[in-house]
Structure formats: C-alpha cells, structure tokens
XYZ file of C-alpha atoms in Angstrom:
706
model
C -24.834 -8.175 42.130
C -21.136 -8.564 42.707
C -18.868 -8.408 39.531
C -17.759 -11.764 38.081
C -14.481 -13.145 39.187
C -11.488 -12.484 37.027
C -10.255 -15.153 34.682
C -7.470 -17.447 36.016
C -4.057 -16.500 34.732
C -3.581 -19.766 32.816
C -7.044 -19.404 31.076
C -6.295 -15.792 30.263
C -2.934 -16.736 28.602
C -4.475 -19.406 26.669
C -7.223 -16.924 25.361
C -4.706 -14.223 24.336
C -2.120 -16.634 22.784
C -4.950 -17.511 20.262
C -5.290 -13.889 18.930
C -4.681 -14.073 15.169
C -1.151 -12.632 14.483
C -2.017 -11.837 10.853
C -4.295 -9.005 12.243
C -1.990 -6.770 14.498
C -4.897 -4.737 15.567
C -5.962 -7.653 17.815
C -3.336 -7.199 20.436
C -4.048 -3.424 20.523
C -7.745 -4.111 21.087
C -7.170 -6.829 23.589
C -4.898 -4.280 25.565
C -7.791 -1.753 25.990
C -10.105 -4.493 27.834
C -8.400 -3.805 31.301
C -5.230 -3.218 33.066
C -4.624 -6.924 33.635
C -4.824 -7.787 29.911
C -2.618 -4.896 29.128
C -0.077 -5.967 31.718
C -0.119 -9.447 30.592
C 0.330 -8.482 26.707
C 3.114 -6.097 27.299
C 4.969 -8.448 29.878
C 8.308 -9.823 28.902
C 7.068 -13.375 28.613
C 3.997 -13.099 26.700
C 5.387 -12.002 23.162
C 7.929 -15.018 23.170
C 5.125 -17.462 24.018
C 2.863 -15.796 21.510
C 5.524 -16.369 18.720
C 6.263 -19.936 19.793
C 2.567 -20.823 19.990
C 1.851 -19.725 16.282
C 5.321 -20.987 14.930
C 5.500 -19.188 11.510
C 5.420 -15.553 11.226
C 2.175 -14.297 9.522
C 1.966 -12.659 6.064
C 1.203 -9.034 7.027
C 1.144 -7.646 3.521
C 3.281 -7.008 0.445
C 5.417 -4.221 -1.280
C 5.123 -3.252 -4.749
C 7.354 -0.789 -6.733
C 4.709 1.560 -7.967
C 5.899 4.040 -10.839
C 4.891 6.992 -8.784
C 5.130 6.214 -4.950
C 7.900 3.638 -5.504
C 8.076 1.514 -2.243
C 4.359 1.039 -1.470
C 2.976 -1.378 1.140
C -0.538 -3.020 1.029
C -1.640 -4.681 4.254
C -3.758 -7.873 4.042
C -5.710 -7.113 7.050
C -8.153 -4.262 7.806
C -5.742 -2.910 10.551
C -2.060 -2.423 9.948
C 0.732 -0.875 11.996
C 2.736 0.463 8.890
C 2.637 3.494 6.920
C 1.735 3.023 3.209
C 5.185 4.373 2.074
C 8.798 4.668 3.410
C 9.270 8.110 4.634
C 12.526 8.756 2.857
C 13.150 11.507 0.640
C 14.688 9.342 -2.052
C 13.302 7.164 -4.730
C 13.231 3.661 -3.324
C 12.809 0.356 -4.796
C 12.288 -2.894 -2.916
C 14.746 -5.584 -4.054
C 13.852 -8.375 -1.376
C 12.159 -9.124 1.845
C 13.009 -12.100 4.242
C 13.279 -12.671 8.037
C 11.320 -9.561 9.055
C 13.623 -7.167 6.906
C 13.188 -5.318 3.709
C 16.191 -4.691 1.192
C 15.724 -1.470 -0.802
C 17.854 0.471 -3.134
C 17.873 4.197 -3.642
C 18.456 5.626 -7.183
C 19.324 9.003 -8.433
C 17.271 11.058 -10.972
C 18.876 9.245 -13.852
C 18.344 5.743 -12.459
C 21.928 5.628 -11.102
C 22.331 3.464 -7.741
C 23.096 5.605 -4.741
C 23.088 3.132 -1.841
C 21.447 -0.058 -0.420
C 19.129 0.237 2.543
C 17.990 -2.732 5.059
C 14.927 -1.732 6.608
C 13.014 -3.238 9.657
C 9.495 -1.853 9.439
C 8.396 -3.410 12.846
C 11.382 -1.966 14.782
C 11.488 1.085 12.784
C 15.170 0.813 12.099
C 17.229 1.125 9.013
C 20.792 0.467 7.993
C 22.527 2.031 5.005
C 25.305 0.345 3.114
C 27.281 1.125 -0.158
C 26.988 -0.899 -3.271
C 29.844 -3.433 -3.968
C 32.656 -2.113 -5.979
C 31.826 -4.166 -9.198
C 28.233 -2.767 -9.284
C 27.673 -0.499 -12.404
C 24.163 0.559 -13.098
C 24.778 1.004 -16.743
C 26.070 -2.482 -17.470
C 25.314 -4.731 -14.546
C 21.829 -6.452 -14.379
C 21.699 -7.293 -10.620
C 19.618 -9.040 -7.871
C 20.018 -9.074 -4.321
C 18.718 -10.854 -1.053
C 18.658 -10.072 2.682
C 18.682 -12.668 5.344
C 19.343 -13.251 9.026
C 23.007 -13.834 9.876
C 22.323 -16.039 12.980
C 23.053 -19.706 12.590
C 20.077 -21.941 13.656
C 17.883 -18.958 14.149
C 14.079 -19.789 13.959
C 13.549 -16.279 12.622
C 10.494 -15.708 15.097
C 12.349 -12.693 16.743
C 15.483 -11.715 14.856
C 14.582 -8.036 14.427
C 17.655 -5.942 14.967
C 20.009 -8.781 14.989
C 22.962 -9.186 12.462
C 22.022 -9.694 8.669
C 23.636 -10.512 5.507
C 22.958 -9.132 2.071
C 24.032 -11.171 -0.949
C 24.518 -9.228 -4.093
C 24.771 -10.727 -7.548
C 25.432 -9.193 -10.946
C 26.452 -10.140 -14.416
C 28.627 -7.922 -16.557
C 28.666 -7.163 -20.239
C 30.956 -10.105 -21.076
C 28.429 -12.463 -19.517
C 30.621 -13.007 -16.306
C 28.743 -13.389 -12.976
C 29.960 -11.704 -9.731
C 28.806 -11.812 -6.203
C 29.625 -10.958 -2.775
C 28.079 -10.798 0.658
C 27.740 -7.814 3.194
C 27.953 -8.601 6.828
C 26.325 -6.103 9.331
C 28.674 -7.411 12.031
C 31.851 -6.445 10.003
C 30.357 -3.598 8.155
C 32.033 -4.697 4.945
C 31.513 -6.701 1.726
C 33.382 -9.918 1.220
C 35.862 -10.430 -1.563
C 34.175 -10.852 -5.027
C 33.813 -14.183 -6.428
C 33.057 -14.779 -10.052
C 31.994 -17.669 -12.396
C 31.217 -18.089 -16.105
C 29.404 -20.468 -18.183
C 31.613 -22.371 -20.626
C 28.977 -22.219 -23.425
C 26.483 -19.514 -22.741
C 26.056 -15.878 -21.766
C 25.130 -15.355 -18.159
C 22.562 -12.672 -17.146
C 20.905 -12.480 -13.760
C 17.246 -11.479 -13.796
C 16.889 -8.283 -11.889
C 14.538 -8.172 -8.994
C 13.188 -11.758 -9.792
C 12.298 -14.117 -6.879
C 15.248 -15.917 -5.364
C 15.359 -18.811 -2.881
C 17.246 -19.286 0.328
C 17.714 -22.919 1.046
C 20.036 -24.175 3.713
C 23.453 -22.475 3.439
C 22.845 -21.095 -0.183
C 21.060 -18.544 -2.094
C 19.849 -19.178 -5.521
C 19.305 -16.610 -8.332
C 17.552 -17.087 -11.766
C 19.039 -16.151 -14.972
C 17.693 -15.308 -18.343
C 19.034 -18.531 -19.772
C 16.261 -21.192 -19.301
C 18.512 -23.734 -17.974
C 20.825 -21.723 -15.563
C 20.676 -20.847 -12.064
C 23.469 -19.174 -10.026
C 24.158 -20.569 -6.519
C 25.987 -18.482 -3.959
C 27.281 -20.556 -1.016
C 27.136 -18.421 2.189
C 29.902 -20.535 4.043
C 32.520 -20.942 1.237
C 31.468 -17.620 -0.243
C 31.678 -19.089 -3.757
C 29.539 -18.698 -6.789
C 28.606 -21.609 -8.958
C 26.181 -22.714 -11.678
C 23.458 -25.146 -11.449
C 21.757 -26.507 -14.727
C 18.032 -27.233 -14.761
C 17.081 -30.882 -15.806
C 15.053 -30.996 -18.784
C 11.294 -31.022 -17.608
C 9.648 -28.740 -20.148
C 10.819 -26.284 -22.689
C 11.334 -23.695 -20.057
C 11.580 -20.714 -22.496
C 7.820 -21.349 -23.054
C 6.993 -21.721 -19.518
C 6.607 -19.500 -16.445
C 8.578 -20.553 -13.359
C 10.167 -19.004 -10.109
C 12.510 -20.456 -7.595
C 10.980 -21.476 -4.301
C 12.076 -23.204 -0.965
C 9.606 -26.133 -0.593
C 7.926 -27.191 2.761
C 10.421 -29.788 3.074
C 13.261 -27.197 3.063
C 14.710 -27.949 -0.297
C 15.008 -26.093 -3.410
C 12.143 -26.108 -5.700
C 10.391 -24.276 -8.343
C 6.727 -23.326 -9.095
C 5.807 -23.448 -12.748
C 2.715 -22.364 -14.526
C 1.606 -24.353 -17.487
C -1.310 -22.915 -19.008
C -3.733 -22.865 -15.990
C -2.047 -25.528 -13.982
C 0.476 -24.628 -11.148
C 2.979 -27.320 -10.731
C 5.352 -27.494 -7.574
C 8.613 -29.189 -8.277
C 11.366 -30.111 -5.750
C 15.104 -30.944 -6.464
C 16.316 -34.183 -4.831
C 19.764 -35.684 -4.732
C 20.091 -39.383 -5.489
C 22.683 -41.631 -3.601
C 25.061 -41.342 -6.363
C 25.073 -37.603 -6.063
C 23.108 -36.917 -9.270
C 20.460 -34.476 -8.961
C 16.737 -35.104 -10.098
C 13.479 -32.945 -10.190
C 10.349 -34.431 -8.741
C 6.855 -33.248 -9.449
C 5.181 -32.863 -5.914
C 1.741 -31.098 -6.607
C -0.502 -29.888 -9.422
C -3.068 -27.320 -8.712
C -5.683 -26.420 -11.302
C -6.301 -22.521 -11.026
C -8.744 -22.176 -14.010
C -11.744 -22.618 -11.708
C -10.457 -20.478 -8.890
C -9.582 -17.236 -10.917
C -11.912 -14.989 -12.923
C -9.536 -15.224 -15.864
C -6.707 -17.525 -16.964
C -3.324 -16.754 -15.115
C -0.555 -15.510 -17.133
C 2.266 -15.542 -14.692
C 3.279 -16.945 -11.197
C 5.155 -14.006 -9.658
C 5.837 -15.062 -6.051
C 5.579 -17.879 -3.620
C 5.499 -17.287 0.126
C 7.909 -19.710 1.802
C 6.271 -21.844 4.493
C 2.654 -20.314 4.157
C 1.459 -22.189 1.027
C 0.354 -18.767 -0.685
C 1.324 -17.946 -4.338
C 0.715 -14.811 -6.304
C -0.435 -14.971 -9.788
C -0.958 -12.391 -12.392
C -3.975 -12.245 -14.586
C -5.583 -9.668 -16.863
C -7.772 -7.961 -13.971
C -4.562 -7.828 -11.792
C -2.666 -9.876 -9.315
C -4.364 -12.406 -6.931
C -3.244 -14.354 -3.823
C -4.071 -18.033 -3.927
C -3.957 -20.136 -0.615
C -3.119 -23.550 -2.078
C -4.716 -25.358 0.925
C -7.970 -23.916 1.137
C -8.499 -22.685 -2.441
C -9.124 -18.999 -1.177
C -8.472 -16.433 -3.704
C -8.163 -12.659 -3.130
C -7.519 -9.731 -5.473
C -4.659 -7.768 -3.950
C -3.510 -5.334 -6.673
C -4.662 -3.904 -10.030
C -1.097 -3.288 -11.141
C 1.141 -5.719 -13.113
C 4.354 -5.010 -11.192
C 6.057 -7.611 -9.017
C 4.942 -8.072 -5.514
C 7.299 -8.812 -2.484
C 5.586 -10.376 0.455
C 6.444 -9.288 4.102
C 6.218 -11.766 6.823
C 6.683 -10.887 10.592
C 5.128 -10.948 13.943
C 4.182 -7.612 15.351
C 4.339 -7.952 19.055
C 5.028 -5.182 21.707
C 8.649 -6.231 22.538
C 9.552 -5.779 18.874
C 7.653 -2.619 18.208
C 8.503 -0.770 21.350
C 5.174 -1.094 22.916
C 1.582 -1.556 21.871
C 0.581 1.103 19.450
C -3.003 1.883 17.828
C -3.144 0.523 14.217
C -5.068 2.288 11.604
C -8.599 1.115 10.923
C -8.024 1.684 7.327
C -5.099 0.920 5.047
C -2.006 1.565 7.230
C -0.730 3.794 9.832
C 2.176 3.789 12.287
C 4.427 6.051 14.175
C 7.099 6.852 11.744
C 10.162 6.361 13.807
C 13.394 4.864 12.403
C 16.800 4.141 13.953
C 19.714 5.379 11.930
C 23.342 4.815 13.116
C 22.183 3.930 16.620
C 19.859 6.931 16.987
C 16.227 7.469 16.816
C 14.394 10.147 14.756
C 10.781 10.962 14.514
C 10.339 11.767 10.812
C 6.893 13.318 11.274
C 8.284 16.072 13.731
C 8.262 19.431 12.172
C 11.584 21.300 12.431
C 11.937 24.899 12.602
C 13.632 25.011 9.184
C 10.731 23.179 7.499
C 12.540 19.894 6.881
C 11.153 16.643 8.258
C 13.297 14.051 9.724
C 16.982 13.560 10.161
C 19.005 16.376 8.651
C 21.545 13.852 7.509
C 19.350 12.844 4.715
C 19.727 16.310 3.042
C 22.676 14.884 1.139
C 20.156 13.692 -1.667
C 19.052 17.146 -2.374
C 22.487 18.702 -2.416
C 23.763 16.094 -4.813
C 26.225 13.167 -4.562
C 29.198 15.481 -5.519
C 28.678 17.435 -2.251
C 29.217 14.161 -0.104
C 31.546 11.491 0.299
C 31.313 7.935 1.622
C 32.908 7.578 5.073
C 33.124 4.250 7.212
C 29.700 4.272 8.879
C 27.683 6.232 6.387
C 27.444 9.266 4.386
C 29.176 12.492 5.463
C 28.300 16.058 4.453
C 30.773 18.699 3.678
C 29.441 21.920 5.137
C 26.315 22.461 7.241
C 22.675 22.087 6.283
C 22.195 25.946 6.936
C 24.520 26.715 4.077
C 22.068 25.130 1.677
C 18.720 26.570 0.904
C 15.831 25.039 -1.192
C 14.575 27.693 -3.836
C 11.920 25.787 -5.207
C 9.213 26.533 -2.626
C 7.475 29.269 -4.727
C 7.663 27.221 -8.013
C 6.027 24.213 -6.190
C 3.276 26.610 -4.743
C 2.568 27.963 -8.216
C 2.244 24.494 -9.667
C -0.230 23.665 -6.827
C -2.345 26.625 -7.431
C -2.415 26.106 -11.298
C -3.457 22.397 -10.603
C -6.282 23.471 -8.130
C -7.515 25.980 -10.652
C -7.511 23.371 -13.415
C -9.596 21.153 -11.254
C -12.262 23.854 -10.767
C -12.153 24.537 -14.590
C -12.592 20.780 -15.335
C -9.308 20.519 -17.198
C -8.289 17.307 -15.350
C -5.407 16.205 -17.458
C -3.636 19.619 -16.890
C -4.342 19.376 -13.178
C -2.848 15.826 -12.954
C 0.274 17.123 -14.543
C 0.650 20.303 -12.443
C 0.046 18.562 -9.251
C 2.360 15.656 -10.186
C 5.103 18.195 -10.631
C 4.279 20.070 -7.452
C 4.303 16.776 -5.415
C 7.735 15.796 -6.832
C 9.193 19.079 -5.597
C 7.583 18.979 -2.138
C 8.636 15.357 -1.534
C 12.187 16.201 -2.623
C 12.340 19.004 -0.201
C 10.537 17.726 2.910
C 10.058 13.968 2.563
C 7.217 11.804 1.642
C 5.378 11.892 4.925
C 5.781 15.484 5.724
C 2.599 17.463 6.817
C 3.763 20.056 4.080
C 2.787 17.532 1.534
C -0.749 16.917 2.699
C -2.631 19.465 0.546
C -0.830 18.459 -2.616
C -1.492 14.595 -1.960
C -5.160 15.472 -1.584
C -5.403 17.765 -4.676
C -3.511 15.192 -6.781
C -5.692 12.308 -5.740
C -8.706 14.515 -6.568
C -7.407 15.409 -9.910
C -6.750 11.749 -10.698
C -10.287 10.709 -9.493
C -12.005 13.505 -11.585
C -9.980 12.594 -14.764
C -10.954 8.892 -14.214
C -14.627 9.889 -13.689
C -14.608 12.011 -16.864
C -13.420 8.939 -18.769
C -15.993 6.696 -17.250
C -18.928 9.076 -17.863
C -17.962 11.872 -20.278
C -21.131 13.817 -19.271
C -20.676 13.069 -15.437
C -21.665 16.309 -13.473
C -20.420 16.281 -10.012
C -23.877 16.419 -8.634
C -26.554 13.753 -8.396
C -27.750 12.804 -11.820
C -29.281 9.906 -13.378
C -27.220 10.121 -16.728
C -24.189 8.181 -15.497
C -25.742 5.669 -13.130
C -23.562 2.444 -12.628
C -24.717 -1.120 -12.578
C -23.833 -3.303 -9.731
C -20.349 -4.138 -11.286
C -19.593 -0.493 -11.193
C -19.337 0.043 -14.951
C -20.888 3.082 -16.575
C -23.746 2.405 -18.845
C -23.192 5.620 -20.658
C -19.478 4.630 -21.593
C -20.349 1.283 -23.296
C -16.897 -0.245 -22.465
C -14.815 -1.655 -19.756
C -13.499 1.855 -18.620
C -11.423 0.652 -15.817
C -8.881 -1.041 -17.843
C -5.712 0.844 -18.998
C -5.085 4.467 -17.944
C -8.353 4.917 -16.202
C -7.810 2.091 -13.771
C -4.266 3.329 -13.155
C -5.619 6.612 -12.229
C -8.096 5.313 -9.763
C -5.396 3.175 -8.142
C -2.942 6.026 -8.034
C -5.765 8.415 -6.552
C -6.486 5.852 -3.813
C -2.833 5.762 -2.958
C -2.403 9.537 -2.886
C -5.394 9.835 -0.534
C -4.284 7.028 1.601
C -0.799 8.634 2.110
C -2.568 11.948 3.046
C -4.703 9.949 5.569
C -1.667 8.349 7.153
C 0.086 11.694 7.592
C -3.035 13.451 9.074
C -3.557 10.795 11.603
C 0.064 11.533 12.952
C 0.003 15.256 12.692
C -2.199 18.135 14.053
C -4.791 19.038 11.582
C -8.166 20.593 11.252
C -10.945 17.787 11.794
C -12.658 18.745 8.595
C -9.457 17.804 6.602
C -9.937 14.280 7.750
C -13.571 14.211 6.824
C -12.755 15.495 3.366
C -9.925 12.793 2.915
C -12.367 10.044 4.065
C -15.039 11.291 1.734
C -12.658 11.285 -1.252
C -11.350 7.740 -0.240
C -15.050 6.476 -0.176
C -15.710 7.924 -3.563
C -12.599 6.637 -5.206
C -13.226 3.213 -3.558
C -16.711 3.053 -5.009
C -15.244 3.645 -8.607
C -12.679 0.921 -7.778
C -15.587 -1.351 -6.918
C -14.355 -1.843 -3.326
C -17.608 -1.234 -1.497
C -16.262 -2.511 1.908
C -13.406 0.067 1.935
C -15.768 2.753 0.759
C -18.235 1.942 3.567
C -15.521 2.001 6.248
C -14.329 5.420 4.954
C -17.952 6.723 4.985
C -18.438 5.752 8.582
C -15.153 7.142 9.661
C -16.082 10.482 7.998
C -19.447 10.342 9.559
C -18.165 9.831 13.088
C -16.004 12.929 12.835
C -18.416 15.030 11.019
C -21.316 14.443 13.610
C -19.314 16.437 16.282
C -18.449 19.333 13.946
C -21.861 20.321 12.219
C -25.633 20.130 12.742
C -27.348 16.786 12.606
C -29.113 17.712 9.304
C -25.980 19.336 7.728
C -25.776 18.772 3.991
C -22.641 16.681 4.204
C -24.259 14.331 6.563
C -27.069 14.006 4.290
C -24.697 13.270 1.502
C -22.687 10.653 3.700
C -25.942 8.822 4.610
C -27.053 8.771 1.098
C -23.724 7.353 -0.111
C -23.951 4.684 2.531
C -27.259 3.784 1.311
C -25.956 3.428 -2.277
C -22.970 1.423 -1.230
C -25.159 -1.000 0.734
C -27.693 -1.135 -2.205
C -24.767 -1.927 -4.583
C -23.824 -4.793 -2.242
C -27.441 -6.082 -2.287
C -27.700 -5.560 1.468
C -31.284 -4.077 1.107
C -32.184 -4.698 4.889
C -29.128 -2.593 5.832
C -29.715 0.066 3.105
C -33.481 0.874 3.952
C -32.727 2.584 7.448
C -30.309 4.836 5.654
C -32.794 5.752 2.958
C -35.344 6.617 5.740
C -32.675 8.780 7.507
C -31.743 10.658 4.372
C -35.341 11.402 3.772
C -35.932 12.902 7.190
C -32.710 14.789 7.335
C -33.614 16.240 3.719
C -36.905 17.489 4.903
C -35.520 19.038 8.040
C -32.661 20.763 6.193
C -34.882 22.056 3.345
C -37.078 23.700 5.889
C -34.085 25.408 7.363
C -32.760 26.560 4.169
C -36.158 27.979 2.844
C -36.379 29.866 6.149
C -32.913 31.231 5.866
C -33.603 32.092 2.069
C -36.730 33.916 2.984
C -34.903 35.801 6.003
C -32.225 36.981 3.650
C -34.902 38.234 1.178
C -36.538 40.088 3.955
C -33.266 41.752 4.986
C -32.083 42.715 1.614
C -35.344 43.289 -0.224
C -36.887 41.657 -3.189
C -35.359 44.419 -5.634
C -31.764 43.849 -4.300
C -29.110 42.884 -7.005
C -27.246 39.736 -7.101
C -24.194 41.548 -5.913
C -25.947 42.712 -2.811
C -26.843 39.080 -1.954
C -23.200 37.964 -2.362
C -21.997 34.551 -1.965
C -24.474 33.836 0.932
C -27.517 33.386 -1.377
C -25.300 31.404 -3.922
C -24.360 28.958 -1.124
C -27.945 28.564 -0.140
C -28.972 28.019 -3.721
C -26.269 25.476 -4.316
C -27.140 23.457 -1.267
C -30.854 23.439 -2.197
C -29.942 22.080 -5.541
C -27.814 19.359 -4.137
C -30.423 18.266 -1.791
C -33.142 18.387 -4.474
C -30.999 16.167 -6.585
C -30.467 13.711 -3.584
C -34.340 13.535 -3.076
C -34.947 12.763 -6.787
C -32.444 10.025 -7.099
C -33.495 8.603 -3.683
C -37.082 8.366 -4.977
C -35.884 6.549 -8.098
C -33.920 4.031 -5.969
C -36.558 3.317 -3.520
C -38.946 2.583 -6.547
C -36.236 0.163 -7.663
C -36.180 -1.497 -4.226
C -39.951 -1.946 -4.322
C -39.727 -3.694 -7.799
C -36.860 -5.922 -6.550
C -38.956 -6.743 -3.447
C -41.884 -7.756 -5.863
C -39.452 -9.668 -8.068
C -36.769 -10.977 -5.905
C -35.193 -13.207 -8.675
C -34.553 -10.150 -10.919
C -31.076 -8.601 -10.943
C -30.841 -5.503 -8.718
C -30.561 -2.277 -10.678
C -27.485 0.146 -10.453
C -27.083 2.131 -7.400
C -23.733 4.041 -7.525
C -23.405 7.415 -9.343
C -21.721 10.780 -8.920
C -23.656 12.183 -6.073
C -20.962 11.908 -3.499
C -18.792 14.405 -5.509
C -21.304 16.977 -4.764
C -19.768 17.522 -1.339
C -16.746 18.790 -3.182
C -18.495 20.774 -5.893
C -20.653 22.827 -3.441
C -17.741 23.637 -1.089
C -19.972 23.350 1.959
C -18.649 23.593 5.465
C-alpha cells in the first residue's frame, strides 16, 4: 500500500499555527514528526505568522522571590523551556516583568543594592546597569518597571530590542524622585522630583505598577496617592484617587484595563471589582465600575488579597489561607499555583525558534533549558565546567571578591587584578558541613541536617553558582533533609519503610497527627524540598551524570509531591524514574517493585481504581519473583559460609539481603490491605475510599539498594 500523500503546505501551516503557545513543548514535539514539519517550524516566516495568529503573548509562568532560592520560576504548563532559578551567583530579587523581559536587583549580604539586571529568559541575554545616584538602600523605599522602548511596538517580538527602566524612590523627607534608564544611551536621565503639599510620600516597594500609554503609574502607601512618571516629558507628578471606598480598609492594585486605560482591581470581602479611570469633556477625571466578580464560590477559602492582574489576559492572582490561586475571569477556572504568601510576578512571552536560537527540547517536568546568557555582546554557557572549578563567566567573580575590589566602568564592572590571584578557601568547610548533614539524616536528626546542609549549599552557590554540577549532591541532600523533617512532623512515629501506623487519607493528612500538619513550617519545608530537588533535576538534565542519580532524584520528587498532595506530578516523576531504571537493573529489582507500588498508591489516592489494579498485580508478581531470588541467594550464602559462621563473616552482603526481604515483605503486607480495601469499595461504591499513601516510598532511600 503506497504511503499517504503529504499534506498541502497551506493545510500544514494552518495546523501548525494552531499549536497552543502557552505550552512551548508543542512546537518541539511537532518538529519531531518529520523533516518537512521541522523545516516549516524553523523557517524564517513561520514564527512571525505564529505570533500574529495568536495575537497576545501567552502567560508562560510566574516568578516569586523565595526566601531561600530567591528568583524562582514556576511554569504553568507541564513542559517549560526555562530553568527554575537564575544561574547567577548573587542573591537576585524580581522587581518587574513586562514585554518579555524581567527586571531584577542584586543585593549584598546585608541587603545593600549592588546593581540592576534586565534579563531576557527566552533569548538567554542579560544587561547589567547601575542604580541611579539617588538610590540609598537604607532610606529609600523604591519601585521600578521595565518596558520596551520602541514606539508603536506590538510586543510580540521585541526580545533583544531597546528597553527602558523607570526607577522611582521616596526619601526620608517624603519627597519622591524618579528617572529612566535607556539601553540605547546606556545612561540614566536627569532626576525629577515632586512632593505632596499635605502628606508624606512613600512608594510601595515591589508592588504592581501599571504602564498605560506614555506613562508608568506607581502606588504609594497613602491610600489616595499615585505617582505618575511621564516617559515623554520625563516628569513625575501626583494623581489623587477619587473617593470610592475607604481605601485604607480595602485591597487594591493598579492595572491596565482591556480598553488600554488606567484602572484598578479592588477586593471588597470576596468581591473582585474592576474599575477604570475616564476623563470627562471638561478635563475632570472620574472612576467607573466596569465589572464585579464574586469569588466566594470559586475559591476553597475566602480571598484576603488580590496580588497581581495579568494585562490583556483576564487572569488575576489572589491570596487565600491555603496559598495563591490564579483566577481566569472569563471562564471561572481556578488553579492553585503556590503555597507561599509572597508576591508573584507573571511572565508573558512567545517562545518561538527565532527568539530562542532554534527548537530545543523542553523538560517534561518543572522547567529546563540550556543555561546560556549573553553578557556585553558575548555568549557564555554557565553549565560548562571550567578547569578552575568555576561555572560561567569569570567576570561574575567580583561578587565573591567584594565590592571594594571592583569599580564601575562605563559598560559594566571592571576587576582589579586577575581571577587567578583570588582563591576560595571555603571548599573544605562546605564539604565538612555536607558530611555532617548527611550523617544527621542517617541518625534521624533532621533539624540539624537541615541547618548543616543549608549552610553548605550557601557556600557552594557563592563559589560556583546556583546551577553548577558541583552543587548537585547538596541540593539533593538538603531536599531530603527537608522532606524527612516534614514527614517526622506529619507522623512522629513514621518509619521510612512500609507501615500501617501513619497511613494518610485521600486528602493527604496524617491520621496519626490529628491536625493540619501542612500548615506553617511543615508546608514550607515541603515546598522548599520540592524546589531543591527540582533545581538538582534541572542541573542533572544538562550535565553528565550517573543515570541512577536521576532515578533517585525523580523518586524523591515523587515522594515529596505525594506529601504536597500533588498526585499528578508524583506520577510523572515515578514514570520518569521507572523508564530510566528499567534499563539499569533486573526487571524484578526491589526499586522497580517500590516504584510500581508507589504508582499503585498514587492512582488509588486519585480514585483511579481501574488504572491502579494492573499495578497491584504487577507488584504481586514482581514480589514473588524477587523473593524467590533472595531466598536462593540467602541459602547459597549460608552454604558458602556455613551455618555456624559469625555475623562479621557474612559482612554487609547478608545485611543487604535481609533489608531487602524486610522491605518487600512490608510491601506485600500493605498491598494485601489495600486490595482488601478495593474489594470493599467495589462492594460499596458510594462509600468514601480509604487512605492510600504512606511512607513506603522512602524505603528506597533507607535500604540503600542499587
């Protein structure tokens, strides 16, 4: 039978144009279909047509300023081209994101500002610029915005183009100052100032600002005052809010409405109100209520704050007691995006081959990308290991050397002396902290382990960067310490083997604990453990490593995801680990039994009984096969050593066999209990399913099987 004729070019183009831009992995998967598709996708015309077809850049994810990992990116799709953190050595905080760019500031150990950074994650470029002269980190509350500098730009493809940074601060006398940085002139404009005749001005740091027309608007702590910076005249002025409510008791943020005018989103109890500012014919300004959305029935708990509003997409972020949720105002779709209570900064951009330097494989889990940046016109791969042990551009060594060893030159930081003259002497101390933390995990002292490993990670990151392969082991151990600490809090008698004493119900809460254990420090530990392991995974994907390291990382991610009640992510991590492990060990290896059992538990927790049963059967068959081998191996060892041999003569081999038999026996016991539960559920389908998740999966760590 002859092959089907190829699709006409016009029809193929219409199909490819409809690939969803909010999932960058779609373009990569489509490029693997055949050479014709790949040629079409990477051609010079398609990316432009693709962006014009969809019109508005998609929301790819959001940044948050985590207390430990600082600039953290969370994608909103299963595949993402970006790394979870910025690769810089320094502590970076996100100030703003707009037009495909991200504005960050780097700070020193005491919180002092070092410089500002404009980052293009898609094009993997960054530009460093100094703070304006009036910025004083002790006395100046500040806020800043980044935006495209091209007049009339549709912002569909302005990556790498000229940009502006508007910086606003208020001093201790309540006077506001502002200026704008131009990438074309590489200089700040003259400072402009203004003051309120009656009240003290204080800009709100890192609070949402609005770019409308030829002006940028910044909120102030005063409930009636907004600062307006005119980009054309470069003047700063004050706008007074009309009296709508007692704003001091309300929660509101500045936004740009769909009509392209200044507006605000206000949260009144559980009502989200969208207001817009209109000018009358006589020049007076009035505020008009455009829409009211009742959020009470959409969210699991009453909202406390509206934190962000995504321009042109109709998505807002609201904070509740369980965490931060995204709300699509048109569809009513709600999604929990973070357990933290920090500000989130949305990132919108197309990710097309012409912008990113070609089609690259995205990660199938959180985020992954080639970590390449352009600095001062050059490209550096920050994941390449240099002979001296550093990762990335040696020009970034100025941070470790201290500001007094560097001086600002036109065009960037300039070092006095060479890198070879400076040597890091903290490697031994960092390694000692790592070993102490690892030992504390083995002894069950998880609080001490967390502290030791946190200090070790800080040292390694300072020396070689956040995404160095040299940090991999510390990220992993730190994540495990946080996970074990949280598990000890969830179930104090939790053994890292299969037991029935700490079985969770379908909501993931421990019946042994008697309280909502995922609030407070426990929830923070689980979230941070997930982030540490995700950073490790991202680095492993882009550097040579032993395949078993990836298996252990995916196993740990699966475990912490179940504790975080993220069953879908746990299943994806299990399948990734299983796909690698099946090529490394025997088909009935204990780790494969454990992974299949974890998949069974996860599917049962999700009430996917039909999908869970085949894994239960597989676990049973693998268990019988493995136990037969272990019994034969045990008998053979006894025949060689003799029945009267001492424990020392058997060595670790017998201990390993006994540990594996114990783990498998525990799995078999719990599996039988779960199957009995399934039978009861089948006979009484209206009853609520019983618990499915417990600490079995940690046995793969405790037994140290390979």
